[in-house]
Short mmCIF file of C-alpha atoms and ligand atoms in Angstrom, two decimals:
data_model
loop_
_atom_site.label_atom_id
_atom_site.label_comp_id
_atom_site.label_asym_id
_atom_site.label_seq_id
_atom_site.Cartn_x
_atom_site.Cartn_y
_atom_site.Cartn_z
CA UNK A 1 70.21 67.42 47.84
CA UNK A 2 67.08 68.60 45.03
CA UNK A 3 66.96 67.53 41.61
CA UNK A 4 68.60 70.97 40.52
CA UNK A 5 71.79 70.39 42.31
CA UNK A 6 71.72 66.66 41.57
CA UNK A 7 71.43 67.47 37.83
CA UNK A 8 74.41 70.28 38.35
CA UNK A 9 75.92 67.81 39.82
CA UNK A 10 76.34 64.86 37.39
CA UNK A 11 75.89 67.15 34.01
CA UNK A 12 79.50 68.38 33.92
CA UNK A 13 81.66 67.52 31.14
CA UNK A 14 84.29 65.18 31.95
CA UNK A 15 86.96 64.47 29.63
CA UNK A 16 89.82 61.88 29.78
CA UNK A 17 92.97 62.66 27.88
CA UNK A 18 94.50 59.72 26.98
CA UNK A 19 92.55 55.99 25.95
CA UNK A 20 94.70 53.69 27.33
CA UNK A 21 94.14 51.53 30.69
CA UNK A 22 93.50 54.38 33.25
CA UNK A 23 91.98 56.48 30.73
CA UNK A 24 89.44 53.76 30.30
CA UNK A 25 89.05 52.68 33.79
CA UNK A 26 88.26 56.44 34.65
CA UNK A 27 85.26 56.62 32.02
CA UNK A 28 84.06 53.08 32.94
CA UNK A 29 84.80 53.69 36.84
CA UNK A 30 82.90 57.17 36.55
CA UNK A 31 79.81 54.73 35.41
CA UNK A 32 79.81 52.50 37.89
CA UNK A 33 79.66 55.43 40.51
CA UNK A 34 76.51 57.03 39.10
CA UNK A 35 78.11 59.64 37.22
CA UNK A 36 75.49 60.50 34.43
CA UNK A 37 77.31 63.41 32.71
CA UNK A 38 78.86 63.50 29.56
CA UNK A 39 82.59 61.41 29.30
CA UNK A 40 84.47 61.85 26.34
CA UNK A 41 87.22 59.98 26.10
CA UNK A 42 90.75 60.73 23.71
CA UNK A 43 93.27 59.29 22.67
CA UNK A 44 96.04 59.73 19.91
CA UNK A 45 96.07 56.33 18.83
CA UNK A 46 93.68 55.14 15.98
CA UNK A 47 92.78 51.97 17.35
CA UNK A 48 90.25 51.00 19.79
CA UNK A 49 91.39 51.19 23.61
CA UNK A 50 93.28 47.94 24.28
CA UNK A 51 95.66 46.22 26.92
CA UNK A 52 98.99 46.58 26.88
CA UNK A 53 100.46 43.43 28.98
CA UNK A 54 99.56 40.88 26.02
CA UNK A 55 101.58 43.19 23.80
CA UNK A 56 105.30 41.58 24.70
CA UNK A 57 103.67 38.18 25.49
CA UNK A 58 100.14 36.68 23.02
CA UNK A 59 100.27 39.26 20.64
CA UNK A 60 103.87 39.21 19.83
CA UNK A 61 103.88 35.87 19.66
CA UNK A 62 100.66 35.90 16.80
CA UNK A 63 98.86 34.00 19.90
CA UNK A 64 96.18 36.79 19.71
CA UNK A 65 95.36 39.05 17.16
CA UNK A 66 94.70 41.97 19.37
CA UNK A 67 94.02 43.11 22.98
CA UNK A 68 91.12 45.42 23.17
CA UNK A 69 89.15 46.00 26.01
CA UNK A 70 85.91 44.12 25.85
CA UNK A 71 83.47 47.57 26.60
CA UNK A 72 81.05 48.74 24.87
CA UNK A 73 81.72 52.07 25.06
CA UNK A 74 78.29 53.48 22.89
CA UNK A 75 76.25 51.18 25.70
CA UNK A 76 77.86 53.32 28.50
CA UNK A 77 77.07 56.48 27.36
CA UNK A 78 81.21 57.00 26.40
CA UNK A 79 81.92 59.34 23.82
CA UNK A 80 85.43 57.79 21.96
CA UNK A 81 87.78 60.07 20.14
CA UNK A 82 90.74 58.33 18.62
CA UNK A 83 93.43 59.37 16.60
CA UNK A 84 93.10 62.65 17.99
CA UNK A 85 96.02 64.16 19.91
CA UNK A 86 95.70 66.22 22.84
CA UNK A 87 98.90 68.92 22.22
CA UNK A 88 97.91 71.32 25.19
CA UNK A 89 95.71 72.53 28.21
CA UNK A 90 94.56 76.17 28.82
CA UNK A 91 93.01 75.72 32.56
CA UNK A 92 92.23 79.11 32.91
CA UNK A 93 89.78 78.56 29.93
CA UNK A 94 88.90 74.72 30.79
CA UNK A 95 89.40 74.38 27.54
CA UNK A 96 92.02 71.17 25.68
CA UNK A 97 93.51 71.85 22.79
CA UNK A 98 93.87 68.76 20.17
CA UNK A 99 94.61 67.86 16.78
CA UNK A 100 91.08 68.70 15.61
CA UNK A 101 90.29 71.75 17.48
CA UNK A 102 89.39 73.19 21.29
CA UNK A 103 87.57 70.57 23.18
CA UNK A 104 86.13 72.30 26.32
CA UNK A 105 85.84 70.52 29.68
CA UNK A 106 84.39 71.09 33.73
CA UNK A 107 86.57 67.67 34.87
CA UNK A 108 89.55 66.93 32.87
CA UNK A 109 91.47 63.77 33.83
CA UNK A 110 95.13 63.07 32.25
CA UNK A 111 95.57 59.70 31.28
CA UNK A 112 98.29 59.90 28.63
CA UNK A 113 100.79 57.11 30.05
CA UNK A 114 104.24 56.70 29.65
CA UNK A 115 106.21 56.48 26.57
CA UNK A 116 109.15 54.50 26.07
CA UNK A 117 113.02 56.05 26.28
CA UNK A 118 114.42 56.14 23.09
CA UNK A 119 118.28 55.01 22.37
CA UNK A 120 120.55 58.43 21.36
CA UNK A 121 121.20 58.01 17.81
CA UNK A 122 119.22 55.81 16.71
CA UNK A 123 116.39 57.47 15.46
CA UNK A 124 115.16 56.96 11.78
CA UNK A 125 118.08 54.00 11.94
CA UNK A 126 116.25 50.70 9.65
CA UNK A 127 115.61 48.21 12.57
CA UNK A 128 115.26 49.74 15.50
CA UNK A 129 111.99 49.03 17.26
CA UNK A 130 110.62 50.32 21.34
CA UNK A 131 107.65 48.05 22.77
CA UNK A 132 104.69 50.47 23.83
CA UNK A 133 101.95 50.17 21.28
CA UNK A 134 100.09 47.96 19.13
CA UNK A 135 101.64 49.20 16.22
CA UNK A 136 105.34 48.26 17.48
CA UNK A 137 104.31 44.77 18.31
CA UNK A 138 102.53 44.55 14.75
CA UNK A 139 105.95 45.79 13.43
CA UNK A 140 108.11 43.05 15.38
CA UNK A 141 105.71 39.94 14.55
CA UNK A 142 107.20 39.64 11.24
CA UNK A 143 110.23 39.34 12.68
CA UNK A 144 109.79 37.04 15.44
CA UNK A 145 107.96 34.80 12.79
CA UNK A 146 111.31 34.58 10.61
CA UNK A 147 113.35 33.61 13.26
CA UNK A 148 116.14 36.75 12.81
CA UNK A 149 118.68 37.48 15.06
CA UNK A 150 117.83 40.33 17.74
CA UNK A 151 119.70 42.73 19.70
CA UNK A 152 117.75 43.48 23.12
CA UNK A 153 119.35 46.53 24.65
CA UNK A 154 118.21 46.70 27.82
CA UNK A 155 117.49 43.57 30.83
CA UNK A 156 114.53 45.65 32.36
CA UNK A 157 110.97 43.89 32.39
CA UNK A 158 110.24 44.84 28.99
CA UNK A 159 113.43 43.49 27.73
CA UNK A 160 112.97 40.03 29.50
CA UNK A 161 109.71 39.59 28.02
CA UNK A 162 110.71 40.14 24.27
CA UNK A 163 113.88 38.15 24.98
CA UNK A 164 111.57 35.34 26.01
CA UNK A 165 109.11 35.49 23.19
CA UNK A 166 112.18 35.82 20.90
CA UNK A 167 113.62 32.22 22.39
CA UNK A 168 110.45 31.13 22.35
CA UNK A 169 109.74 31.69 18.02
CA UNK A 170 113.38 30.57 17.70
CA UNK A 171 115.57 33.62 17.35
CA UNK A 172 118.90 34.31 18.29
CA UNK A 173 118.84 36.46 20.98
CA UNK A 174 121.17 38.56 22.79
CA UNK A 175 120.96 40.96 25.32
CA UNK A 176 123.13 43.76 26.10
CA UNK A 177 122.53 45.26 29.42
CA UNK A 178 124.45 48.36 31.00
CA UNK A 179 124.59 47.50 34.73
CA UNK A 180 126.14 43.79 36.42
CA UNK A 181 123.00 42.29 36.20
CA UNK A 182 119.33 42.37 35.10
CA UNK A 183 116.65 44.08 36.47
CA UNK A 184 119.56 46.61 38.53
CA UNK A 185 117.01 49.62 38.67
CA UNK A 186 113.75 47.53 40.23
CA UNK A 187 115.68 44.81 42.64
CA UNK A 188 118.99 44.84 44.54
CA UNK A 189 121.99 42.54 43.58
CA UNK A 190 120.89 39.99 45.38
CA UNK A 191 117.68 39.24 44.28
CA UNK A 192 118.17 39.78 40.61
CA UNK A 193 121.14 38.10 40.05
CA UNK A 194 119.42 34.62 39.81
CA UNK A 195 117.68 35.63 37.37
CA UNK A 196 120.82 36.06 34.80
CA UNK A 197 121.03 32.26 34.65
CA UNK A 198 117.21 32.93 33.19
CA UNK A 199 118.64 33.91 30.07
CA UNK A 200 121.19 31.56 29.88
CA UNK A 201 118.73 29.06 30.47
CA UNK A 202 116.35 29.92 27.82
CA UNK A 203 119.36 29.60 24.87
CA UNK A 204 119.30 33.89 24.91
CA UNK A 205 123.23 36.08 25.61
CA UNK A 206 123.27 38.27 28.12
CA UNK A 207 126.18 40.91 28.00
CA UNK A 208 125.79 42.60 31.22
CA UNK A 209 128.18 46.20 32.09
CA UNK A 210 128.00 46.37 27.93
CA UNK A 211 127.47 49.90 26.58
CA UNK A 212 126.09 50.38 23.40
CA UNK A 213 128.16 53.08 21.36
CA UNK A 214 126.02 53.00 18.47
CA UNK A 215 123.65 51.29 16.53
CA UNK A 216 123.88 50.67 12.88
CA UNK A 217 121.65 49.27 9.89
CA UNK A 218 122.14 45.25 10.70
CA UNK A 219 124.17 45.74 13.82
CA UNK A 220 125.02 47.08 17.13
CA UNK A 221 127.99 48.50 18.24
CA UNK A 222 129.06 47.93 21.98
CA UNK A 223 131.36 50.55 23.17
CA UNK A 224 134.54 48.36 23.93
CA UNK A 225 134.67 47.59 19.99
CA UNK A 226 132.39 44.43 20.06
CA UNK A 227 129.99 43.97 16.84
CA UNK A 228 126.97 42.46 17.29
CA UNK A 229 125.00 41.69 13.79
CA UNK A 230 121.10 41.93 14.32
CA UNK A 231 118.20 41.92 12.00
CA UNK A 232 116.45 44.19 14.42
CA UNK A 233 117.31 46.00 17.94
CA UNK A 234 114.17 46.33 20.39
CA UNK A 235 115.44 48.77 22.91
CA UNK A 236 113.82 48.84 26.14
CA UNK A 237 115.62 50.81 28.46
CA UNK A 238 112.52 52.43 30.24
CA UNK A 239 109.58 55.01 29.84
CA UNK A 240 108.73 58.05 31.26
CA UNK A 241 105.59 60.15 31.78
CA UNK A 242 103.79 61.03 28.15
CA UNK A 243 103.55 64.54 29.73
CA UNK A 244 105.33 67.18 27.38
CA UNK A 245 102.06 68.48 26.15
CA UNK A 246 102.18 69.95 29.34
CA UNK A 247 105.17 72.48 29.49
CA UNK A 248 103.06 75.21 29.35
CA UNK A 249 100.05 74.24 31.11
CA UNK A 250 100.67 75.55 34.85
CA UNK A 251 99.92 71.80 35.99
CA UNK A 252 102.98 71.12 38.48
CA UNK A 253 105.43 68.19 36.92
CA UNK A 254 107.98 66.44 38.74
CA UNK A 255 111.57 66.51 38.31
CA UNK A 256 110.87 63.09 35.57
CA UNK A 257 108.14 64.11 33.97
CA UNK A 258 105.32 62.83 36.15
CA UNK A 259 102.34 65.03 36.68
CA UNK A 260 102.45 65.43 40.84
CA UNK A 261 98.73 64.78 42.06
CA UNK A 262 97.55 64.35 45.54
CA UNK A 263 96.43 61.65 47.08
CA UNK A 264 92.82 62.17 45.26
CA UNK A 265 94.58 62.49 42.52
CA UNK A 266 93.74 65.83 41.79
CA UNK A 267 96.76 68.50 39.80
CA UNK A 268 97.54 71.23 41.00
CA UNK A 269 95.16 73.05 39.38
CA UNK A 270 91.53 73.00 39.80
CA UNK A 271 89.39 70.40 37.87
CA UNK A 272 92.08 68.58 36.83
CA UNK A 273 92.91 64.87 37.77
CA UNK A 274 95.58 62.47 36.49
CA UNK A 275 95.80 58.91 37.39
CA UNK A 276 98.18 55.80 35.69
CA UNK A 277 101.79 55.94 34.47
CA UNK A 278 101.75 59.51 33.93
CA UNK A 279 100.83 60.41 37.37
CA UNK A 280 102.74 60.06 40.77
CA UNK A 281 101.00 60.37 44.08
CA UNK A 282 102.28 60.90 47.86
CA UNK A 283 102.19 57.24 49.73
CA UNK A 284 101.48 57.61 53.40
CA UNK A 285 102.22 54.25 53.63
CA UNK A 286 106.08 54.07 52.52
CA UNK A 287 106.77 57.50 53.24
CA UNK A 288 107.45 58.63 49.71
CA UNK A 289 106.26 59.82 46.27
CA UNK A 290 105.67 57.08 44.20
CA UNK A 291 105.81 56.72 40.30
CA UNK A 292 103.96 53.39 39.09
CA UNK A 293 104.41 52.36 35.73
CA UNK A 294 102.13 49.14 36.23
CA UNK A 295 99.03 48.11 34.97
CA UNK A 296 97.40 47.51 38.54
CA UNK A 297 98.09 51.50 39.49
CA UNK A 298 95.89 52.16 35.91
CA UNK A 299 93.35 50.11 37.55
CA UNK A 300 93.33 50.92 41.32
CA UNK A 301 93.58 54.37 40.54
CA UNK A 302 91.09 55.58 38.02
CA UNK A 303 88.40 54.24 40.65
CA UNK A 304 89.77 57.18 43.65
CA UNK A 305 89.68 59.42 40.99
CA UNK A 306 86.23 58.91 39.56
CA UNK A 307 84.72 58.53 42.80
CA UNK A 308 86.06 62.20 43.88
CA UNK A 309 84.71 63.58 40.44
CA UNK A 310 81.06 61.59 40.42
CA UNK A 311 80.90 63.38 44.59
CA UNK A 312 82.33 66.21 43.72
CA UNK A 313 83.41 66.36 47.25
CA UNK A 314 80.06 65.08 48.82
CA UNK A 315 81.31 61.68 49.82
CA UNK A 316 84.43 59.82 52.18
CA UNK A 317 86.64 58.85 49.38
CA UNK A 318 89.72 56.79 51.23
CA UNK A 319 93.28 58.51 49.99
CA UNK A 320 95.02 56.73 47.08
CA UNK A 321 97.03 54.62 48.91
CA UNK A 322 97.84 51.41 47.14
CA UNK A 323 100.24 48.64 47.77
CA UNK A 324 101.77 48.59 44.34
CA UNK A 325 101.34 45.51 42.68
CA UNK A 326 102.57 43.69 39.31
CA UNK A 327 103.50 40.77 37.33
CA UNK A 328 105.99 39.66 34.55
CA UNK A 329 106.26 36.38 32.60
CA UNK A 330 109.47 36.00 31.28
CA UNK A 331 111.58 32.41 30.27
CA UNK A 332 108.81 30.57 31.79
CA UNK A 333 108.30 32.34 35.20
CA UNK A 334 105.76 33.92 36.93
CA UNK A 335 107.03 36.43 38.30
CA UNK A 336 104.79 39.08 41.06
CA UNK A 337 105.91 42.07 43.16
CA UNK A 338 103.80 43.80 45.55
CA UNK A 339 104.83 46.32 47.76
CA UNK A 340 107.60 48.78 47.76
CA UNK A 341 111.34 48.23 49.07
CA UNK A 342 113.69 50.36 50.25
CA UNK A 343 117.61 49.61 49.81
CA UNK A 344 117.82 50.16 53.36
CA UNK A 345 114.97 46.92 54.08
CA UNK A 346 115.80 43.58 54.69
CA UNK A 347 115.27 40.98 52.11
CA UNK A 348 114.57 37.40 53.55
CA UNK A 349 114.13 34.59 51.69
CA UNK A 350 112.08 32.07 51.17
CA UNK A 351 113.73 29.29 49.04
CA UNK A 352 116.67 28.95 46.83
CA UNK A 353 117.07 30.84 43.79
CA UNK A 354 118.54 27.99 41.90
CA UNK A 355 115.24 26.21 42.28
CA UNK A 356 111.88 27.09 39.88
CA UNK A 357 110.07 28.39 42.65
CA UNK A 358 110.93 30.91 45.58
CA UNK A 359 110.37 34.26 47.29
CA UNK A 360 111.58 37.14 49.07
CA UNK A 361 110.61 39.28 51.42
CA UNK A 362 111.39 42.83 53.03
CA UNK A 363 111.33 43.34 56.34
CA UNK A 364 111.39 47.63 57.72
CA UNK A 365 112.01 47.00 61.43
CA UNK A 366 110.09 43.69 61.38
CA UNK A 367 106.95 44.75 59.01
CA UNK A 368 106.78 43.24 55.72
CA UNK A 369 107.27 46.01 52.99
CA UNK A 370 107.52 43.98 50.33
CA UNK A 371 107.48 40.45 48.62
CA UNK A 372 108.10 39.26 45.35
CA UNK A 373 107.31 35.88 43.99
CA UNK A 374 109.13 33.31 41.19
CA UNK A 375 106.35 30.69 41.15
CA UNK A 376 104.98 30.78 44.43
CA UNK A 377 101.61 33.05 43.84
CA UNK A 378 100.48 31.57 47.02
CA UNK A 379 103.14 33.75 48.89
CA UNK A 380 102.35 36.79 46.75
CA UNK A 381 98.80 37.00 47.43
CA UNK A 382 98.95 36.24 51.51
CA UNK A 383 102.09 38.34 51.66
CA UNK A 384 100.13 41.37 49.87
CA UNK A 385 97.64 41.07 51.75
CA UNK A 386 100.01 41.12 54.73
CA UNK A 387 101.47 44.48 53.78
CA UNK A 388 98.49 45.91 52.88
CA UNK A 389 97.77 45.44 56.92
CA UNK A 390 101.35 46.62 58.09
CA UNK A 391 101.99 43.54 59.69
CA UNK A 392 104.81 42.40 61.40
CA UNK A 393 106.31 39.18 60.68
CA UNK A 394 108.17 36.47 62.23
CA UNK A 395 110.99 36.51 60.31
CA UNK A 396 112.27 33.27 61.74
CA UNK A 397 109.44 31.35 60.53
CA UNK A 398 109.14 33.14 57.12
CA UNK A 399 112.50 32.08 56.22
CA UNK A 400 110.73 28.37 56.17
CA UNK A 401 109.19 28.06 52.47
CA UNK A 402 107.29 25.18 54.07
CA UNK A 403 105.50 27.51 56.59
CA UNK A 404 102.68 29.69 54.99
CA UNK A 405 103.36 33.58 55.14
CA UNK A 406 99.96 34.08 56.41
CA UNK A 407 101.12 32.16 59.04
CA UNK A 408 103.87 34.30 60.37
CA UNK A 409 101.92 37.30 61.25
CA UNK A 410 102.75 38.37 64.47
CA UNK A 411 99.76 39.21 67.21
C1 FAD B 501 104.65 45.85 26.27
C2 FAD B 501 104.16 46.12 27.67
C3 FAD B 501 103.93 45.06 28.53
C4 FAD B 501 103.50 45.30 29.84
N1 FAD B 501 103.31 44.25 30.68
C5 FAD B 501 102.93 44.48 31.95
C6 FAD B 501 102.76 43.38 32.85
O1 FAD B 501 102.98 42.23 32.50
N2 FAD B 501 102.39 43.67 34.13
C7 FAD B 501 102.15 44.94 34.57
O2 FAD B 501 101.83 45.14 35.75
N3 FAD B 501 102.30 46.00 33.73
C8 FAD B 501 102.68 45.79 32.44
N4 FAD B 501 102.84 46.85 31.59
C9 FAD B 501 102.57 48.21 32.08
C10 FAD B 501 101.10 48.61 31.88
O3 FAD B 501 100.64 48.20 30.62
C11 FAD B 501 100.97 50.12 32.04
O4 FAD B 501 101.28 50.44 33.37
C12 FAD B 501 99.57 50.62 31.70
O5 FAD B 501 99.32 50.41 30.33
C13 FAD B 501 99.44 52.10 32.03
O6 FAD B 501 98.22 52.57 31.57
P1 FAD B 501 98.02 54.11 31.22
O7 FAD B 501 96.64 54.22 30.69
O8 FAD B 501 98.45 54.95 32.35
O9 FAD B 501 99.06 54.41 30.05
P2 FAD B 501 99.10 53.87 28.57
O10 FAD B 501 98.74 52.43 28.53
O11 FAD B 501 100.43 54.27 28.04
O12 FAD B 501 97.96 54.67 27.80
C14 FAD B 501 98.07 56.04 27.53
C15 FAD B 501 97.37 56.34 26.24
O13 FAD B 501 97.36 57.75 26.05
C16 FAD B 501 97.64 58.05 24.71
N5 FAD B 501 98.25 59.38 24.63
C17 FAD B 501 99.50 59.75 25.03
N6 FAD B 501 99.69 61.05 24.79
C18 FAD B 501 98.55 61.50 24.26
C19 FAD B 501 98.13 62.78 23.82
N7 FAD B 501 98.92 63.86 23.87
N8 FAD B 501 96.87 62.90 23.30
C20 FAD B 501 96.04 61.83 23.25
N9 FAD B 501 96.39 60.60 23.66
C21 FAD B 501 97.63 60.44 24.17
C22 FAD B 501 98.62 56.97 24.29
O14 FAD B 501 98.59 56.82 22.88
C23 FAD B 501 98.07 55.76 25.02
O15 FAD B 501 97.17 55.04 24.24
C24 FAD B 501 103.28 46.63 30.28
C25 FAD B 501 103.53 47.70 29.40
C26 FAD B 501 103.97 47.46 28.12
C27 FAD B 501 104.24 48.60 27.19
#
């Protein structure tokens, strides 16, 4: 290659819409693969890029101030534009439109997240907070640190952590939950129905196949007539792709929102990449498109992304293949998931539920799929790494907490 086409090379604008984990990753991953070009990075928020994770666990809790990402942004050569919302695309121009004008790109990468589901009729009702930024833990601090009562509609992830850092500042706490258990959209009946006693446990209601009718100033309002008084209602009851800003952008959406990249990531139009929560990508390995609203996707991601700009082609990047991974700490628990289950696989556990520490795993014709782990990282991390390698298991041994997974690998 000369030093002309090198330079063409790594001289093209790249900009990242969105400044949250993936958007970040992608500007710092582009870096760390020799990309030398300009990277301008946006995001709508004012403050600097920071971690979300802490945000329902230390920072709620006053634990830590903040979560920023420790970068140094000016040292890598990243241009940061915050509180500056992209509101469309015009690809046929390269060109992003934004709250303070046309920003013009060669590599645009979408980045813009999720954003939480929002409960009908509540809007603009006193009270009524969501969990996705900085700003809405800074606006449910105060109210963890007085100790007021709380209505937690939804028993999703989200809702298990508040509900825990509620307990855990002293609030009463109760949690009104749609479905027969918690957790009914991630983990079959099963498996999540242990985890009901959780909330018991921790001194928090749980009010599961309750539908909220409406919510009022100071209380909500279940739909069989029930009352229940709250200071404030967090209401986590999911997110979806932060992707309206692209209605009218020719970039192909799926039928919830997610933009539908390949597996380099790359839209369906030219020049134009989107990795994190507001991207889904075709898995080889489970046979599916898969949506990942987890923080290891905005990590693992970002770097098949940047490597296929900083090439441009030129190099073997691997497809984006991941086995999904995440974690949740909620009423004391460490919870991990890696993989990706089908209700057709075949959970198999590894312990009883009743105790502090166990595991399951799916089995898809005797390959581990899937494990997830209550206290038992060890089984996380050798099971991942068994799925990762499509191994088969002996599921007769794996049923034996006492045996290491690693151990039941079958030649
Ligand atoms: C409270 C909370 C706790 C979590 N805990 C865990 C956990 O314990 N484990 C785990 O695995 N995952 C956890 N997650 C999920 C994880 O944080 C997300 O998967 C991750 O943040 C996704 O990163 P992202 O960059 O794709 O999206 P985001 O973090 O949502 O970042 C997107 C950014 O884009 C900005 N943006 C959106 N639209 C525009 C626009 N039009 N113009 C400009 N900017 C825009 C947004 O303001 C935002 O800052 C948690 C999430 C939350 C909310």
């Amino acid at each position: 290659m000369s030093e002309q086409q090198r330079a063409e090379r790594t001289e093209r604008r790249v900009v990242v819409a969105g400044a949250g984990m993936a958007g970040v990753q992608t500007a710092v991953a582009l870096r760390e693969q020799g990309f030398t070009g300009p990277v301008t990075l946006i995001g709508a928020e004012p403050h600097q890029p920071y971690d979300r994770p802490p945000l329902s666990k230390a920072v709620l809790l006053g634990k830590a101030e903040e979560s920023a990402f420790d970068i140094d942004f000016e040292a890598l050569g990243i241009t940061l534009r915050l509180g500056c919302e992209v509101t469309g695309v015009r690809a046929g121009d390269h060109e992003l439109d934004t709250s303070e004008g046309p920003v013009p790109y060669d590599v645009l990468v979408l980045a813009t997240g999720a954003e939480p589901v929002a409960l009908p009729g509540s809007d603009g009702v006193p009270g009524v907070h969501l969990l996705r930024t900085l700003d809405d833990a800074a606006r449910l601090r105060p109210v963890l640190e007085a100790g007021h009562p709380v209505v937690v509609v939804g028993a999703g992830w989200i809702g298990a952590e508040f509900a825990t850092a509620a307990r855990a500042a002293g609030c009463e706490v109760t949690v009104v939950e749609a479905a027969d258990r918690p957790l009914a959209g991630a983990l079959p009946a099963e498996v999540a129905a242990p985890m009901a006693d959780w909330y018991e446990e921790s001194g928090a209601r749980l009010l599961t196949g309750a539908r909220v009718a409406r919510v009022e100033s100071g209380a909500v309002v279940l739909d069989d007539g029930r009352t229940l008084p709250a200071d404030a209602v967090v209401v986590g009851i999911g997110a979806r792709p932060a992707t309206g800003w692209l209605a009218d952008s020719g970039i192909a959406l799926g039928p919830e929102g997610s933009v539908t990249a390949d597996a380099a990531l790359r839209t369906s139009v030219p020049d134009v990449y989107a990795v994190g929560d507001c991207a889904s990508f075709p898995s080889a390995r489970y046979g599916t498109r898969l949506v990942v609203h987890h923080w290891d996707n905005a990590l693992q991601g970002p770097r098949t992304a940047a490597a296929h700009i900083a090439a441009q082609g030129a190099a073997d990047v691997p497809p984006y293949d991941p086995v999904p991974y995440f974690w949740s700490e909620q009423f004391g628990r460490f919870v991990q998931y890696a993989g990706h289950h089908a209700d057709a696989d075949t959970p198999l556990w590894r312990g009883d539920p009743a105790e502090p520490a166990w595991s399951v795993c799916w089995l898809r014709d005797g390959v581990l799929v899937a494990v997830l782990a209550v206290g038992r990282p060890r089984d996380l991390a050798q099971g991942r790494r068994l799925v990762e390698a499509g191994a088969r298991i002996d599921a007769a041994r794996a049923a034996d907490p006492a045996v290491p997974l690693k151990s039941t690998a079958l030649p």
